[in-house]
Coordinates of C-alpha atoms in Angstrom, one line a residue:
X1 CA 139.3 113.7 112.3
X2 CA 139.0 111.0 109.2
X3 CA 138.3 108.5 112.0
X4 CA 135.2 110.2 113.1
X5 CA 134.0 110.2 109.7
X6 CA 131.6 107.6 108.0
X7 CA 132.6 105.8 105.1
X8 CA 130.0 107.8 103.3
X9 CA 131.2 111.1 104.0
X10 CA 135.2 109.4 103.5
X11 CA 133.7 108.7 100.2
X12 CA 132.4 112.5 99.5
X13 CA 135.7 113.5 100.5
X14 CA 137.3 111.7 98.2
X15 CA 135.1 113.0 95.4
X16 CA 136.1 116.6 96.8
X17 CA 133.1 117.7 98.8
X18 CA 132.0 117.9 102.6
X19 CA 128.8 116.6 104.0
X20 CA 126.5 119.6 103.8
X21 CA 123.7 118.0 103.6
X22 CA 121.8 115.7 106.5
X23 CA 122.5 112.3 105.6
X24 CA 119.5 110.8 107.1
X25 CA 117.6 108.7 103.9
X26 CA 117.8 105.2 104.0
X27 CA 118.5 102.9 101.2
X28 CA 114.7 102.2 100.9
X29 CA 114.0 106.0 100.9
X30 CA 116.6 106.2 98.4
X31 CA 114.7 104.1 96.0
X32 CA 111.4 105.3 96.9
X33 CA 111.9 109.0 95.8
X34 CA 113.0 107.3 92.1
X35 CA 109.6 105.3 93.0
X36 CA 107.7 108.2 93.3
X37 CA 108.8 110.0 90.8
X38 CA 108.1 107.6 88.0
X39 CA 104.8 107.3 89.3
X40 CA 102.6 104.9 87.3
X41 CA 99.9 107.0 89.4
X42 CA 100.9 109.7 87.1
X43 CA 102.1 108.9 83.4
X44 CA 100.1 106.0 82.8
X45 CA 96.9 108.2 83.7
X46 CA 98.1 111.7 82.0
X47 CA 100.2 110.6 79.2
X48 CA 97.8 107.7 78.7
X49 CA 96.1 109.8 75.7
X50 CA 99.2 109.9 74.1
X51 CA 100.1 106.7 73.2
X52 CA 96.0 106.5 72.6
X53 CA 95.7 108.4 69.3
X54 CA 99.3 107.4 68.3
X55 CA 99.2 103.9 68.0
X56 CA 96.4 102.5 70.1
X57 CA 95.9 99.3 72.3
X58 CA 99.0 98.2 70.5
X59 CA 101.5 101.3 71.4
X60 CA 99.9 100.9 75.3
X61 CA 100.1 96.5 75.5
X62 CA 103.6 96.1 73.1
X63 CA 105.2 99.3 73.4
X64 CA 105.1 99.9 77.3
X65 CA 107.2 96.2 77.9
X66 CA 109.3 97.0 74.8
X67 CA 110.2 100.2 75.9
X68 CA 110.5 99.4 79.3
X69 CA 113.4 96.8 78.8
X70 CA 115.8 99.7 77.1
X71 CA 114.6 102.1 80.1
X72 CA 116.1 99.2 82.3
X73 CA 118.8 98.7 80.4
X74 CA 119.7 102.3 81.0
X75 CA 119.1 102.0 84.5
X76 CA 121.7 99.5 84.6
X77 CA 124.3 101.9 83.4
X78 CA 123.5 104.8 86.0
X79 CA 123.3 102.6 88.7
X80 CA 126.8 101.5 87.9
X81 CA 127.8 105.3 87.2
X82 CA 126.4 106.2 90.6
X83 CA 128.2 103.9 92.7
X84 CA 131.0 105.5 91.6
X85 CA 130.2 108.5 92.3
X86 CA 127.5 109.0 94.9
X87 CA 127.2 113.3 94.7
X88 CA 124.5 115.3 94.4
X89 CA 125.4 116.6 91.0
X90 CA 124.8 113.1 89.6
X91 CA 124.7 113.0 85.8
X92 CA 126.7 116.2 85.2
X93 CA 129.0 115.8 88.2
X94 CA 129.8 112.1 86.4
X95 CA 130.2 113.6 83.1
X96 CA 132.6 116.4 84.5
X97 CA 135.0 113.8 85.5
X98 CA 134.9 111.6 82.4
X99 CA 134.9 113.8 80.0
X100 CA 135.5 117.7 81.0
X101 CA 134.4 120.8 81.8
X102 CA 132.6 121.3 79.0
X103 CA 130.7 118.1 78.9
X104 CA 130.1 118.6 82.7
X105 CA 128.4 122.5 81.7
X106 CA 125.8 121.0 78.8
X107 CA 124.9 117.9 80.3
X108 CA 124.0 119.9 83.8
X109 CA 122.1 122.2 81.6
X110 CA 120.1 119.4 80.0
X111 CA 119.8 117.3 83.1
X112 CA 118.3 120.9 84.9
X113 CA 116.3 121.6 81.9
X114 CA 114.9 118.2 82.1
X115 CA 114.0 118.2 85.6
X116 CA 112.4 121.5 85.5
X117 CA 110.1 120.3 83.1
X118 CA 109.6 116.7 84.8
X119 CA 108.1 118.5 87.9
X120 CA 106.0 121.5 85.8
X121 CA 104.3 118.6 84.0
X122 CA 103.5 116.2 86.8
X123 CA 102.2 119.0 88.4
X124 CA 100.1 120.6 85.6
X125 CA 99.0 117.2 85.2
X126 CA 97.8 116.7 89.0
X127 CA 96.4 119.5 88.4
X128 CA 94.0 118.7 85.6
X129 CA 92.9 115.4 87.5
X130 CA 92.2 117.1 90.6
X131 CA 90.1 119.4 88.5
X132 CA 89.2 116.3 87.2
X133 CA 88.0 114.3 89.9
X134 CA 86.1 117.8 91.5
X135 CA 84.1 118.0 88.3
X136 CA 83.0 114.3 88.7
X137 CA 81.8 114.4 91.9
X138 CA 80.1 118.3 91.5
X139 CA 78.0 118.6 87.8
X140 CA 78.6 122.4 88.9
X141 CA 82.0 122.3 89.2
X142 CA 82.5 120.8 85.8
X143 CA 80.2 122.8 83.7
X144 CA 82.4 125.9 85.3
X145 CA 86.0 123.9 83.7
X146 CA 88.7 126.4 82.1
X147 CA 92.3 126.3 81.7
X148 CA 92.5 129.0 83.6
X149 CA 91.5 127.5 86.5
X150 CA 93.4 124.0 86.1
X151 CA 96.6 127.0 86.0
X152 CA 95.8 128.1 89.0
X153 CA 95.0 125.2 90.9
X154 CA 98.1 124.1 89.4
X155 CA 99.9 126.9 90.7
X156 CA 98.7 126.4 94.3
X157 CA 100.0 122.5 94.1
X158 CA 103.4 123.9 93.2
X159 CA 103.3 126.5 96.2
X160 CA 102.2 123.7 98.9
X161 CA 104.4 121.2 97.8
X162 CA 107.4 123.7 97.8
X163 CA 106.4 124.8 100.8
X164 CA 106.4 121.3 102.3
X165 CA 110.2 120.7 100.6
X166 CA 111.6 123.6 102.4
X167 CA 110.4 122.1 105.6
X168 CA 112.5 119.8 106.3
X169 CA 114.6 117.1 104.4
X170 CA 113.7 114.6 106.8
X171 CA 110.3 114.8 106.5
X172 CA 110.6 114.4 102.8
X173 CA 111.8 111.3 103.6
X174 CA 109.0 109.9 105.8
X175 CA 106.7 111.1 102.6
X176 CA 108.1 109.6 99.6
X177 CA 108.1 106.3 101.9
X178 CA 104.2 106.8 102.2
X179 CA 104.3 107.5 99.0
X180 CA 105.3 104.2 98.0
X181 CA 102.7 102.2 99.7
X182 CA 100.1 104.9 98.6
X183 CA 101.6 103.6 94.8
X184 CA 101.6 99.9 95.2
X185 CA 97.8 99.7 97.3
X186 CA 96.3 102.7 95.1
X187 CA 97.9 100.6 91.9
X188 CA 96.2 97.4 93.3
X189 CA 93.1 98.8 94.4
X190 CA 92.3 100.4 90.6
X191 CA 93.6 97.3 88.8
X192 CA 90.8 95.0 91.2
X193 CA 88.1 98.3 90.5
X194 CA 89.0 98.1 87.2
X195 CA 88.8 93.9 86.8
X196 CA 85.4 93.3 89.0
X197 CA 83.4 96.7 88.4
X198 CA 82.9 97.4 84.8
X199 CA 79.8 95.1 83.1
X200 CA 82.0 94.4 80.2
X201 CA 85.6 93.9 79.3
X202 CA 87.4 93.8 76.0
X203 CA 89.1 90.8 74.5
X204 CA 92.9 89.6 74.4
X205 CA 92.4 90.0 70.6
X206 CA 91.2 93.9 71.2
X207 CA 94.2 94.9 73.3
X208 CA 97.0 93.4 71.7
X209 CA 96.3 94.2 68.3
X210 CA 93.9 97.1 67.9
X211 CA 95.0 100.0 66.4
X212 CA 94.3 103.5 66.6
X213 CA 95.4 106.8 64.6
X214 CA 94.1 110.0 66.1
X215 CA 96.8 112.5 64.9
X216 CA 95.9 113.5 61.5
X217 CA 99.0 112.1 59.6
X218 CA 98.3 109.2 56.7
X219 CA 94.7 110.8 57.0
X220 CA 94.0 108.7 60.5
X221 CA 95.2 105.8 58.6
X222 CA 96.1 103.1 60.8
X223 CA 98.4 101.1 58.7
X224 CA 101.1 101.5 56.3
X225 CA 104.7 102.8 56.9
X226 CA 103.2 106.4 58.1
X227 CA 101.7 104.6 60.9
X228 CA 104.8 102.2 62.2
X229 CA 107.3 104.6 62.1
X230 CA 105.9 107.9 63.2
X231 CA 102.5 107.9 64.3
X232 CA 103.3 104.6 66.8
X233 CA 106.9 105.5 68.0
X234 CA 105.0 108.8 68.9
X235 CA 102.6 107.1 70.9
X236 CA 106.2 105.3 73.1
X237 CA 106.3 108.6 74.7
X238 CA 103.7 107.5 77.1
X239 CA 106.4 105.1 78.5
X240 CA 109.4 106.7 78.1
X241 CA 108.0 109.7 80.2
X242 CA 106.1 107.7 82.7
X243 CA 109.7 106.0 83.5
X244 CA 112.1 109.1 84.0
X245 CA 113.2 110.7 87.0
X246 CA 114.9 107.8 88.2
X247 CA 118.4 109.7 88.6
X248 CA 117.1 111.3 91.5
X249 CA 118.1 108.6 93.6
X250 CA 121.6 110.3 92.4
X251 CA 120.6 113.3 93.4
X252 CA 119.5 112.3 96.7
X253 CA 122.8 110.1 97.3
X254 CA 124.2 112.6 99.5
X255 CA 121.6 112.2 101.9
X256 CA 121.6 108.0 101.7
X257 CA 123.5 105.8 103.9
X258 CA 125.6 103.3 102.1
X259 CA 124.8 105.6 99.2
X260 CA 127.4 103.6 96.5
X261 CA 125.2 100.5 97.1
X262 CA 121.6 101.8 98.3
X263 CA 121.3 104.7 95.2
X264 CA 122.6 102.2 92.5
X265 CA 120.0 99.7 93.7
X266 CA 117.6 102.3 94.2
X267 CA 117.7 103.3 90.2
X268 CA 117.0 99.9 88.7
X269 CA 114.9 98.8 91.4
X270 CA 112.5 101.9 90.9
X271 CA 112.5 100.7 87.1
X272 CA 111.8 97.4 87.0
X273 CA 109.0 97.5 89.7
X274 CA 107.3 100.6 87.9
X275 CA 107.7 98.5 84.5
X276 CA 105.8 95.7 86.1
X277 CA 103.2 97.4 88.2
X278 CA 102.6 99.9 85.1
X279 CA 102.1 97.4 82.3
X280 CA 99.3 95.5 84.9
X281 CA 97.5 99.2 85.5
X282 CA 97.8 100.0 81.7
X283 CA 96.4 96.6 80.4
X284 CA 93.2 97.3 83.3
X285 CA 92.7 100.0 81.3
X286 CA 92.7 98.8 78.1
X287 CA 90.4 95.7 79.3
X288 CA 87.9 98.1 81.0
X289 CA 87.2 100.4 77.6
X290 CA 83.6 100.0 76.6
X291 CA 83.2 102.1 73.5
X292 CA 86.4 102.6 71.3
X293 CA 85.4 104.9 69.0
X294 CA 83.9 107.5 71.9
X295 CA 87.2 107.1 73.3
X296 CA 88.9 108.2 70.3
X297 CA 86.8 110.8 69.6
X298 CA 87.0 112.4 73.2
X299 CA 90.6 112.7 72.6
X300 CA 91.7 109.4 74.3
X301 CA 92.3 110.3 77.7
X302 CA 92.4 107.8 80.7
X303 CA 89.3 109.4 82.3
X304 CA 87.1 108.8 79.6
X305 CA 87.2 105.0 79.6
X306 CA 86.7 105.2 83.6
X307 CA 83.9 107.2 82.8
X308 CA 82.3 104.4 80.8
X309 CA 82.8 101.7 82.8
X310 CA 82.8 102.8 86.2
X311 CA 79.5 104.4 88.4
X312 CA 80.4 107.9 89.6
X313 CA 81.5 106.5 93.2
X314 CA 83.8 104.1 91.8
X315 CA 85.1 107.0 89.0
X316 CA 85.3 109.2 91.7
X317 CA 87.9 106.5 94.2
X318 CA 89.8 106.1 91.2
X319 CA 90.8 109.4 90.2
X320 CA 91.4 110.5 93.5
X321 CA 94.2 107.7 94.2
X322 CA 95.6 108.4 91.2
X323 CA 95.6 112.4 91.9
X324 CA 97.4 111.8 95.8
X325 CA 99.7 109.5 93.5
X326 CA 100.5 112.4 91.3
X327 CA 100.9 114.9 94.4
X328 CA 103.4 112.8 96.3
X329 CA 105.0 112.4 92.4
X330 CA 105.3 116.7 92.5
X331 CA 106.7 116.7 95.8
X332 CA 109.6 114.2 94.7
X333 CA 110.1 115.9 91.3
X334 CA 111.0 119.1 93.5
X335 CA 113.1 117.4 95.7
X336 CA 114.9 115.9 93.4
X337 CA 114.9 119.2 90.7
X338 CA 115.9 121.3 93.6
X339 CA 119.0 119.5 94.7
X340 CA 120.2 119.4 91.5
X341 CA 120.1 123.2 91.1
X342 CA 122.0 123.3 94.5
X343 CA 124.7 121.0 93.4
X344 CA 125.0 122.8 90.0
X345 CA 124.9 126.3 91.5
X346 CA 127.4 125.2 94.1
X347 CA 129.9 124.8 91.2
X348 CA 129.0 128.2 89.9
X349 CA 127.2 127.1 87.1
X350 CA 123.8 129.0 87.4
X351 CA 123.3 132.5 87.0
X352 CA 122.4 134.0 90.8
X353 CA 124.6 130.5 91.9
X354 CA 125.1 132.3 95.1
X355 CA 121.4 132.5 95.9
X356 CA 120.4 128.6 94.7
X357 CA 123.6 127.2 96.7
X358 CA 122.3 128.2 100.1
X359 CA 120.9 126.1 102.6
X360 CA 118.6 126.4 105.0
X361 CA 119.5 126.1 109.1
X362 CA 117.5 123.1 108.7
X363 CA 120.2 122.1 105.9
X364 CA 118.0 122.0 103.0
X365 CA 118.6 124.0 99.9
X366 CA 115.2 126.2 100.1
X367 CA 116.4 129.3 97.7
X368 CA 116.7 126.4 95.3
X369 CA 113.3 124.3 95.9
X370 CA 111.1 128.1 94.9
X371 CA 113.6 128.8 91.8
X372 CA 112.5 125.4 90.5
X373 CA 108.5 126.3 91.4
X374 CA 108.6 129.8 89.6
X375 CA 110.9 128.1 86.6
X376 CA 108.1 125.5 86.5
X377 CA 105.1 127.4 86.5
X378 CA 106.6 129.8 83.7
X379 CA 107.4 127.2 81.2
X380 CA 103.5 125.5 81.8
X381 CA 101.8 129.0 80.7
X382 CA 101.5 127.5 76.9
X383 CA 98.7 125.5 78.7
X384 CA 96.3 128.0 79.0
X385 CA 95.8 128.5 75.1
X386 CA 93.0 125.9 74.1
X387 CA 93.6 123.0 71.2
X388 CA 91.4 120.5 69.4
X389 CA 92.3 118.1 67.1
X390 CA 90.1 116.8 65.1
X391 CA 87.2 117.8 67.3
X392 CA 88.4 116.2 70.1
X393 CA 90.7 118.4 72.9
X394 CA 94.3 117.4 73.2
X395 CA 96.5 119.3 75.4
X396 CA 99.1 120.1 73.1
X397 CA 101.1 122.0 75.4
X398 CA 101.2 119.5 78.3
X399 CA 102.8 116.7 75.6
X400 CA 105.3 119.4 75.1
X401 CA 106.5 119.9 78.2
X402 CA 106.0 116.1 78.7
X403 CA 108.8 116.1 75.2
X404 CA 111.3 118.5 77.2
X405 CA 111.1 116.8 80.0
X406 CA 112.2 113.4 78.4
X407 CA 114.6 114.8 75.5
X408 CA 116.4 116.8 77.8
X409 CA 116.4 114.0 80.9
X410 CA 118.0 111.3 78.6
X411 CA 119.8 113.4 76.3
X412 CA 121.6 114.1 79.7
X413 CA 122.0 110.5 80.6
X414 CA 123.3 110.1 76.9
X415 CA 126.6 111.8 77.7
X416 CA 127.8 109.8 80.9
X417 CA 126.6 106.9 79.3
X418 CA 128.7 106.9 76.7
X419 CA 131.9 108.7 78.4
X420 CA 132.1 105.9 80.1
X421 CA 131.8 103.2 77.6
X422 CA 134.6 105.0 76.1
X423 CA 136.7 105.0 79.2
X424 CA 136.5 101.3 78.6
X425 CA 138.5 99.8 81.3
X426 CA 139.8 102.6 82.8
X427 CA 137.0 103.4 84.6
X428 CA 137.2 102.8 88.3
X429 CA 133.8 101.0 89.3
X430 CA 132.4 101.2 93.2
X431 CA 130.6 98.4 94.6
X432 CA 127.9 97.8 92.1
X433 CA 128.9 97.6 88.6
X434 CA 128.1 95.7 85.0
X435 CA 131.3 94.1 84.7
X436 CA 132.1 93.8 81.5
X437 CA 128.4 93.8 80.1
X438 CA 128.9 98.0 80.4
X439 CA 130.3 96.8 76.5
X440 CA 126.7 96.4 75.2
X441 CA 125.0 98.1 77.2
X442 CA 126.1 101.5 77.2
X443 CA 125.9 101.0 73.7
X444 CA 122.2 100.2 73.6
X445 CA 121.6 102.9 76.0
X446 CA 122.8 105.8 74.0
X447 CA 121.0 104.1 70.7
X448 CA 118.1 104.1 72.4
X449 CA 118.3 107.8 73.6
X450 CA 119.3 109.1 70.2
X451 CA 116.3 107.8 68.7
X452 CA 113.5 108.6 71.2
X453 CA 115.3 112.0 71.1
X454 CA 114.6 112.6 67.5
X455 CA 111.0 111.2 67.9
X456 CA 110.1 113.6 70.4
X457 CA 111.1 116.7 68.5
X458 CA 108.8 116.3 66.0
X459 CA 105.3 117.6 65.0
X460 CA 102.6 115.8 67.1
X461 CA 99.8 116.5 63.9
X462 CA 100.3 117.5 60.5
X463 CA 98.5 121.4 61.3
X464 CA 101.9 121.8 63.4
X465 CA 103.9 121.8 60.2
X466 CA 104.8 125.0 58.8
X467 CA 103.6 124.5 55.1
X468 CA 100.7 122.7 55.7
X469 CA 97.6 124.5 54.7
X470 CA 95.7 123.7 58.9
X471 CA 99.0 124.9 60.5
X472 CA 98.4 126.9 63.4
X473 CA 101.2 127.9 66.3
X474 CA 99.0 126.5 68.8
X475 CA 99.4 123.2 67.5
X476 CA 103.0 123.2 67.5
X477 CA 105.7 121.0 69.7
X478 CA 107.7 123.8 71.4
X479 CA 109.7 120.9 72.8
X480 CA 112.5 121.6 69.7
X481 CA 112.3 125.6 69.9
X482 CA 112.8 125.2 74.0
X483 CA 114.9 122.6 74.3
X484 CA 117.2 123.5 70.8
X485 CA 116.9 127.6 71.9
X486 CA 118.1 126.8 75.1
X487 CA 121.2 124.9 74.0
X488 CA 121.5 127.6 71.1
X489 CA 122.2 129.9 73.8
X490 CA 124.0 127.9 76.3
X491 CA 126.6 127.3 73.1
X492 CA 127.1 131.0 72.9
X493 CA 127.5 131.6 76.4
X494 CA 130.4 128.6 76.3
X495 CA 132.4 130.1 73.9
X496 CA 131.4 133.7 75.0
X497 CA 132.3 133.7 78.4
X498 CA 131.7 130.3 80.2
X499 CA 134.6 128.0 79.3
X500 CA 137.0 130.9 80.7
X501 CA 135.7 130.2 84.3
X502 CA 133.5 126.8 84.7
X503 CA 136.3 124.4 85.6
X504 CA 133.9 121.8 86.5
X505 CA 132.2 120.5 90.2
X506 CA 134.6 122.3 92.6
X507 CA 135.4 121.0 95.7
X508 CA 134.4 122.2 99.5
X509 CA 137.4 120.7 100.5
X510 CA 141.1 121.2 99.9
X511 CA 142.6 119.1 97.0
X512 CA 145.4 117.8 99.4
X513 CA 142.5 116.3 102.0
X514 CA 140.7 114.8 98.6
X515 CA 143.8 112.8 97.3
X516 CA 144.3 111.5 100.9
X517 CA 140.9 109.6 101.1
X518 CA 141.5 108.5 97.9
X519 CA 144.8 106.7 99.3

């Protein structure tokens, strides 16, 4: 029987699991859903606002490379992780090992809670440039805009693109490899629009050293200690959202040949090509603005400097590659999402675990891809209350989700990460590994995570701080009472009840067959 087997599936043996799923992804496949899922098609145009009023040029031109470099760095020590252990569980399957059942049960949480909010944001915010790009080609179509219909559209994107998960895991594959193509021609396409089209560009001086405040705090001061260390690091968010996702190439590893090679690769490769290709896109953007101050006062958003310097055809071409970007991003981000709650749920972990574990006869965990659309859509209804600041309409409740989605993403990656620094050399490492550079880096890694983590809890404007005389709920950053609420109750559920039955990842396959592929 063992000879019949692959070395891939030997491998899952060893780690105590069967091949459930159909192993048909290729290493390139492997790194395009990580690809996809970053999306510069995406962040760089929806979170583009962010990093906009906090900061300015300078948080978009400096912070994007600087961040970038720590995102890699983390990269590094997940690709190392995962060619360890290639399973579907990923992050919390890695943690389970290293550190515990307990450590296995919160970092699953935070890596699901992270993932659910990764796809309801990248599909709220395909959603708004779809809405987006029908109200610049129809005057009608715009002057009819309202949250409520960006919801709905937004629901219907969630519904096709679950629809087209459930279908069939090979032909998930074929996508995310269009979609790859779609991002590196639609990214070089808008970058040449963007450098040949607009009458005017801005100087070297403008975009790597103008500054903007747009959030109210140090009264829209941009200078001074309020303005480095809170209003700018605010602003990083735009980067350190744009570039998440990437463990899905974990995720995925069941379903990759030469999985301990092609999903390591697949993690820093998505990275460091999305760091590149992102910084170009960003720095078009910045080149192509016309009039500063109208961009600021809008609210900072991408579309408003396309809408300056581009003619409606040109606006039009550009907003719709980025939109099909986006889309191809949702349909990754469910993939991805959805095979995590399966791997989770087949260790019990979930409430309903016996629903979510299922797979279909077409062996693809379809139970699991609509828990992750409902889920999704539920945590995104915040959106449909409207919110100005200063004037100028900023969706508060997008950057929210966009804050959950990151905070609970790395704080996930956090755990591993430093389980295994601690391991020191008793970790065993697969094929791909840092040597003994895991030292620093792992170090760096979880430094890194702590402090974006903190960051992103807090209040996005002054008028979302309780004592302030503007405070108002709807300006607030749910990310802390989601995120800290959910873990609030996770804790009591551990104690409660959990740590008497959640062992950990258990295995499909008996303990004596495990230890002998191990041998």
């Amino acid at each position: 029987m063992a000879d019949q087997l692959t070395d891939d599936e030997k491998h899952l043996a060893s780690l105590g699991y069967k091949q459930e799923l159909n192993r048909s992804w290729s290493s390139f496949s492997n790194f395009a859903i990580s690809f996809s899922i970053i999306s510069i098609l995406a962040g760089c145009f929806t979170t583009f606002g962010q990093a906009w009023n906090n900061g300015g040029p300078v948080a978009i031109s400096w912070g994007w490379p600087i961040i970038s470099i720590f995102i890699l760095i983390i990269g590094f020590t997940m690709s190392e992780l995962v060619s360890a252990y290639p399973t579907s569980g990923g992050i919390y399957w890695w943690a389970s090992k290293m550190g515990g059942p307990a450590a296995g049960f919160f970092t699953g949480w935070l890596n699901l809670i992270g993932l659910l909010a990764v796809t309801a944001s990248v599909g709220y915010g395909c959603a708004t440039f779809l809405d987006l790009t029908l109200g610049t080609l129809s005057t009608g179509w715009a002057e009819d805009y309202s949250l409520q219909r960006v919801f709905l559209i937004f629901v219907v994107l969630l519904a096709v693109a679950a629809v087209l998960n459930i279908f069939s895991g090979h032909l998930l594959a074929v996508i995310n490899n269009i979609s790859v193509w779609w991002h590196v021609g639609g990214v070089a396409l808008i970058i040449a629009i963007l450098a040949f089209v607009p009458k005017a560009h801005q100087s070297l001086d403008f975009v790597f050293t103008d500054k903007v405040n747009n959030s109210g705090y140090a009264n829209f001061a941009s200078s001074g200690n309020t303005y480095w260390f809170l209003v700018l690091p605010l602003g990083f968010l735009l980067t350190q959202y744009t570039i998440t996702g990437f463990d899905a190439s974990a995720h995925l590893s069941e379903e990759t040949q030469g999985a301990s090679e092609g999903s390591a690769k697949g993690i820093w490769r998505s990275i460091l090509y999305s760091a590149i290709g992102g910084w170009v896109l960003l720095l078009a953007f910045l080149f192509a603005v016309q009039d500063k101050d109208a961009v600021t006062k809008g609210g900072g958003g991408v579309n408003l400097i396309l809408d300056q310097a581009l003619s409606q055809g040109w606006h039009v071409t550009v907003l719709a590659l980025s939109t099909a970007g986006q889309f191809f991003c949702l349909i990754a981000c469910l993939t991805s999402a959805s095979r995590m709650t399966f791997a989770f749920s087949r260790d019990g972990a979930i409430p309903g675990s016996g629903i979510w574990s299922k797979v279909s006869s077409s062996k693809v965990p379809a139970n699991a891809v609509v828990f992750v659309a409902v889920i999704g859509a539920i945590i995104t209804l915040p959106a449909l209350i409207e919110v100005d600041i200063n004037g100028a309409p900023v969706p508060i409740a997008f950057y929210a989700v966009v804050s959950v989605a990151v905070i609970g993403l790395y704080l996930a990656f956090l755990v591993p990460i430093f389980l295994r620094w601690k391991m020191g050399d008793e970790f065993v490492p697969g094929s791909w590994n840092n040597g003994q550079k895991y030292k620093w880096m792992n170090l760096v890694a979880c430094a890194e995570i702590v402090i974006i983590s903190i960051y992103f809890v807090l209040p996005f404007t002054p008028a979302a701080i309780p004592w302030n005389d503007d405070f108002s709920w709807k300006f607030v950053n749910y990310a802390p009472i989601l995120t800290g609420g959910t873990l609030l109750a996770l804790t009591i559920w551990w104690f409660a009840s959990a740590k008497n039955w959640f062992t950990g990842p258990k295995h499909t396959i008996d303990t004596a067959v495990t230890e002998a592929f191990k041998d």
